[in-house]
């Protein structure tokens, strides 16, 4: 495994994607930066993280064995790996807020941004970007954020946690590539935040409605049980879960 450690870069996902264009990358090439000047989140958001306090890194991995239609499984596998490591560090009440926010104590501790490399219409590789809050304890702009230090009072070594995460990714990606999709989905659904509980959502028109999370489809849509026992599925742009 090759780990490129940088002091500062714009975004580790972007750095790794350009590296992949320039050279044939070894499996599990990792780019880890102590500081990102343009950290990116889901749906065009920004990912802010105090320099040197948290983990911000990306992993390159070939995933030719799965199809474009199955790409949500990579996100589920990554979420499970992070959940395992947090549990190992004795973080309580870990859940996954659909699709891929890792929460503890109902606050966000980690975000994932996967960008896939498609070649000739087929899924070729993924760039898995992870922002895990480790030693930061104050957030000016994110009141719903937390970190390992906030939750445990312990200052952690970033390298140690990175090693644990990479081991766990390896485990779940192998499970994914071996085709054990059923286990991945079952485990992911078991950790879904507010599963089986009536919850309030906002639709595209910003109207509130109540639904009960049942699980996810193979493509990653959220399955909700709504009024009159109607089942509907939604993608990320269509709905927002209110805390
Ligand atoms: C989210 O929750 O919106 C996803 C956040 C992902 C942030 C990580 S930090 C490392 C990698 N590089 C980026 O620019 N983004 C991801």
Coordinates of N, CA, C and O in Angstrom, one line a residue, residues 33-120:
X33 N -4.0 14.3 3.7 CA -3.6 15.7 3.9 C -3.9 16.2 5.3 O -5.0 15.9 5.8
X34 N -3.0 16.9 5.9 CA -3.2 17.5 7.2 C -4.2 18.7 7.0 O -4.9 19.0 8.0
X35 N -4.2 19.3 5.9 CA -5.0 20.4 5.6 C -5.6 20.4 4.2 O -4.8 20.1 3.3
X36 N -6.9 20.7 4.0 CA -7.4 20.9 2.7 C -7.9 22.3 2.5 O -8.6 22.8 3.4
X37 N -7.6 22.9 1.4 CA -8.0 24.3 1.2 C -9.4 24.3 0.4 O -10.1 25.3 0.4
X38 N -9.8 23.2 -0.1 CA -11.0 23.1 -0.9 C -11.7 21.8 -0.6 O -12.0 21.1 -1.6
X39 N -11.8 21.4 0.6 CA -12.4 20.1 1.0 C -13.8 20.1 0.5 O -14.6 21.0 0.7
X40 N -14.2 19.0 -0.2 CA -15.6 18.9 -0.8 C -16.4 17.9 -0.1 O -15.9 16.9 0.3
X41 N -17.7 18.2 0.1 CA -18.7 17.3 0.7 C -19.7 16.9 -0.4 O -19.6 17.2 -1.6
X42 N -20.7 16.1 0.1 CA -21.8 15.7 -0.8 C -22.5 16.8 -1.4 O -22.7 17.9 -0.7
X43 N -23.0 16.7 -2.6 CA -23.9 17.6 -3.2 C -23.4 19.0 -3.3 O -24.1 20.0 -3.0
X44 N -22.1 19.1 -3.6 CA -21.5 20.4 -3.8 C -21.2 21.2 -2.5 O -20.9 22.4 -2.6
X45 N -21.3 20.6 -1.4 CA -21.1 21.3 -0.1 C -19.6 21.4 0.2 O -18.8 20.7 -0.5
X46 N -19.2 22.2 1.2 CA -17.8 22.3 1.5 C -17.5 21.4 2.8 O -18.4 21.3 3.6
X47 N -16.3 20.9 2.9 CA -16.0 20.1 4.1 C -14.9 20.9 4.8 O -13.8 21.0 4.3
X48 N -15.2 21.4 6.0 CA -14.3 22.2 6.8 C -13.7 21.3 7.9 O -14.5 20.6 8.5
X49 N -12.4 21.5 8.1 CA -11.8 20.7 9.1 C -10.5 21.5 9.6 O -9.8 21.9 8.7
X50 N -10.3 21.7 10.9 CA -9.1 22.4 11.3 C -7.9 21.7 11.0 O -7.8 20.5 11.2
X51 N -6.9 22.4 10.5 CA -5.6 21.8 10.0 C -5.0 21.0 11.1 O -4.9 21.4 12.2
X52 N -4.6 19.7 10.7 CA -3.9 18.9 11.6 C -4.7 18.2 12.7 O -4.1 17.4 13.4
X53 N -6.0 18.5 12.8 CA -6.7 17.9 13.9 C -7.5 16.7 13.6 O -7.8 15.9 14.5
X54 N -7.9 16.6 12.3 CA -8.8 15.5 11.9 C -8.2 14.7 10.8 O -7.1 15.1 10.2
X55 N -8.8 13.6 10.4 CA -8.4 12.8 9.3 C -9.1 13.3 8.0 O -10.3 13.3 8.0
X56 N -8.4 13.6 7.0 CA -9.0 13.9 5.7 C -8.1 13.1 4.7 O -6.9 13.5 4.5
X57 N -8.6 12.1 4.1 CA -7.8 11.3 3.2 C -8.7 10.6 2.1 O -10.0 10.6 2.3
X58 N -8.1 10.1 1.1 CA -8.8 9.4 0.0 C -8.1 8.1 -0.3 O -6.8 8.1 -0.3
X59 N -8.8 7.1 -0.7 CA -8.2 5.8 -1.1 C -8.7 5.5 -2.5 O -9.9 5.6 -2.8
X60 N -7.7 5.0 -3.3 CA -8.0 4.6 -4.7 C -8.1 3.1 -4.7 O -7.2 2.4 -4.2
X61 N -9.2 2.6 -5.2 CA -9.4 1.1 -5.3 C -10.1 0.7 -6.5 O -11.1 1.3 -6.8
X62 N -9.6 -0.3 -7.2 CA -10.3 -0.8 -8.4 C -11.5 -1.6 -7.9 O -11.4 -2.4 -7.0
X63 N -12.6 -1.3 -8.6 CA -13.8 -2.1 -8.2 C -14.5 -2.6 -9.5 O -15.8 -2.5 -9.6
X64 N -13.7 -3.2 -10.4 CA -14.3 -3.6 -11.6 C -15.3 -4.7 -11.5 O -16.1 -5.0 -12.4
X65 N -15.3 -5.4 -10.3 CA -16.1 -6.6 -10.2 C -17.6 -6.2 -9.9 O -18.5 -7.0 -10.0
X66 N -17.9 -4.9 -9.6 CA -19.3 -4.6 -9.4 C -19.7 -3.6 -10.6 O -18.9 -3.0 -11.2
X67 N -21.0 -3.5 -10.7 CA -21.5 -2.8 -11.9 C -21.9 -1.3 -11.4 O -22.0 -1.1 -10.2
X68 N -22.1 -0.5 -12.4 CA -22.5 0.9 -12.0 C -23.7 0.9 -11.2 O -23.9 1.7 -10.2
X69 N -24.6 0.0 -11.5 CA -25.9 -0.2 -10.8 C -25.7 -0.6 -9.3 O -26.6 -0.4 -8.5
X70 N -24.5 -1.1 -9.0 CA -24.3 -1.6 -7.6 C -23.4 -0.7 -6.9 O -22.9 -1.0 -5.8
X71 N -23.1 0.5 -7.4 CA -22.1 1.4 -6.8 C -22.5 1.8 -5.3 O -21.6 2.1 -4.6
X72 N -23.7 1.8 -5.0 CA -24.1 2.2 -3.6 C -23.5 1.2 -2.6 O -23.3 1.6 -1.5
X73 N -23.3 0.0 -3.1 CA -22.7 -1.0 -2.2 C -21.3 -0.5 -1.7 O -20.9 -0.9 -0.6
X74 N -20.6 0.2 -2.5 CA -19.2 0.7 -2.1 C -19.4 1.7 -0.9 O -18.6 1.6 0.0
X75 N -20.4 2.5 -1.0 CA -20.7 3.5 0.0 C -21.1 2.8 1.3 O -20.7 3.1 2.4
X76 N -21.9 1.7 1.2 CA -22.3 1.0 2.3 C -21.1 0.3 3.0 O -21.0 0.3 4.2
X77 N -20.3 -0.3 2.2 CA -19.1 -1.0 2.7 C -18.2 0.0 3.5 O -17.7 -0.3 4.6
X78 N -18.0 1.2 2.9 CA -17.1 2.2 3.5 C -17.8 2.7 4.9 O -17.1 2.8 5.9
X79 N -19.1 2.8 4.9 CA -19.8 3.3 6.1 C -19.6 2.2 7.2 O -19.4 2.6 8.4
X80 N -19.7 1.0 6.8 CA -19.5 -0.1 7.8 C -18.1 -0.2 8.4 O -17.9 -0.4 9.6
X81 N -17.1 0.1 7.5 CA -15.7 0.1 8.0 C -15.5 1.2 9.0 O -14.9 0.9 10.1
X82 N -16.1 2.4 8.8 CA -15.9 3.5 9.7 C -16.7 3.2 11.0 O -16.1 3.4 12.1
X83 N -17.8 2.6 10.9 CA -18.6 2.3 12.0 C -17.9 1.3 12.9 O -17.8 1.5 14.1
X84 N -17.3 0.3 12.3 CA -16.5 -0.7 13.1 C -15.4 -0.1 13.9 O -15.1 -0.4 15.0
X85 N -14.6 0.8 13.2 CA -13.5 1.5 13.9 C -13.9 2.3 15.0 O -13.4 2.3 16.1
X86 N -15.0 3.1 14.8 CA -15.5 3.9 15.9 C -16.0 3.1 17.1 O -15.7 3.4 18.2
X87 N -16.6 1.9 16.8 CA -17.0 1.1 17.9 C -15.8 0.5 18.6 O -15.8 0.4 19.8
X88 N -14.7 0.2 17.9 CA -13.5 -0.3 18.4 C -12.9 0.7 19.4 O -12.3 0.4 20.4
X89 N -13.1 2.0 19.0 CA -12.6 3.1 19.9 C -13.5 3.4 21.0 O -13.4 4.5 21.7
X90 N -14.5 2.6 21.2 CA -15.5 2.7 22.2 C -16.4 3.9 22.1 O -16.9 4.5 23.1
X91 N -16.7 4.4 20.9 CA -17.6 5.4 20.6 C -19.0 4.8 20.7 O -19.3 3.8 20.1
X92 N -19.9 5.5 21.4 CA -21.2 4.9 21.6 C -22.2 5.4 20.6 O -22.0 6.4 20.0
X93 N -23.3 4.6 20.5 CA -24.4 5.0 19.7 C -24.1 5.4 18.3 O -24.4 6.5 17.8
X94 N -23.3 4.6 17.6 CA -22.9 4.9 16.2 C -24.0 4.5 15.3 O -24.5 3.4 15.4
X95 N -24.3 5.4 14.4 CA -25.3 5.0 13.4 C -24.9 5.7 12.0 O -24.1 6.6 12.0
X96 N -25.6 5.3 11.0 CA -25.4 5.8 9.6 C -26.6 6.6 9.2 O -27.7 6.0 9.0
X97 N -26.5 7.9 9.1 CA -27.7 8.7 8.6 C -27.6 8.6 7.1 O -26.6 9.0 6.5
X98 N -28.6 8.0 6.5 CA -28.7 7.8 5.1 C -28.4 9.1 4.3 O -28.9 10.1 4.7
X99 N -27.6 9.0 3.3 CA -26.9 7.8 2.8 C -25.6 7.5 3.5 O -25.3 6.3 3.5
X100 N -24.9 8.5 3.9 CA -23.5 8.2 4.4 C -22.9 9.1 5.4 O -21.7 9.4 5.3
X101 N -23.7 9.7 6.3 CA -23.1 10.4 7.4 C -23.0 9.5 8.5 O -24.0 8.8 8.9
X102 N -21.8 9.5 9.1 CA -21.7 8.6 10.3 C -22.0 9.5 11.5 O -21.3 10.6 11.7
X103 N -22.9 9.0 12.4 CA -23.2 9.8 13.6 C -22.9 9.1 14.8 O -22.8 7.9 14.9
X104 N -22.7 9.9 15.9 CA -22.6 9.4 17.2 C -23.4 10.4 18.1 O -23.2 11.6 17.9
X105 N -24.2 9.9 19.0 CA -24.9 10.8 19.8 C -25.7 11.8 19.0 O -25.8 13.0 19.3
X106 N -26.2 11.3 17.8 CA -27.0 12.1 16.9 C -26.3 13.2 16.2 O -26.8 14.1 15.6
X107 N -25.0 13.3 16.4 CA -24.2 14.3 15.7 C -23.2 13.7 14.7 O -22.8 12.6 14.9
X108 N -22.9 14.5 13.7 CA -22.0 13.9 12.6 C -20.6 13.9 13.0 O -20.0 14.9 13.4
X109 N -20.0 12.7 12.9 CA -18.6 12.5 13.3 C -17.7 12.3 12.0 O -16.5 12.5 12.0
X110 N -18.4 11.9 10.9 CA -17.6 11.5 9.7 C -18.5 11.6 8.5 O -19.7 11.3 8.5
X111 N -17.9 12.1 7.4 CA -18.5 12.2 6.1 C -17.7 11.4 5.1 O -16.5 11.3 5.2
X112 N -18.4 10.9 4.1 CA -17.8 10.1 3.0 C -18.2 10.7 1.6 O -19.3 11.1 1.4
X113 N -17.2 10.9 0.8 CA -17.5 11.3 -0.6 C -16.8 10.3 -1.6 O -15.6 10.3 -1.7
X114 N -17.6 9.5 -2.2 CA -17.0 8.5 -3.2 C -17.2 9.1 -4.6 O -18.3 9.5 -4.9
X115 N -16.1 9.1 -5.3 CA -16.2 9.5 -6.7 C -15.7 8.3 -7.5 O -14.6 7.9 -7.3
X116 N -16.6 7.9 -8.5 CA -16.2 6.7 -9.2 C -15.5 7.0 -10.5 O -15.8 8.1 -11.1
X117 N -14.6 6.2 -10.9 CA -13.9 6.3 -12.2 C -14.6 5.3 -13.1 O -14.6 4.1 -12.9
X118 N -15.3 5.9 -14.2 CA -16.0 5.1 -15.1 C -15.1 5.0 -16.4 O -14.7 6.1 -16.9
X119 N -14.9 3.8 -16.9 CA -14.1 3.7 -18.2 C -14.9 2.9 -19.2 O -15.4 1.8 -18.8
X120 N -15.1 3.4 -20.3 CA -15.9 2.8 -21.4 C -17.3 2.3 -20.9 O -17.7 1.2 -21.1

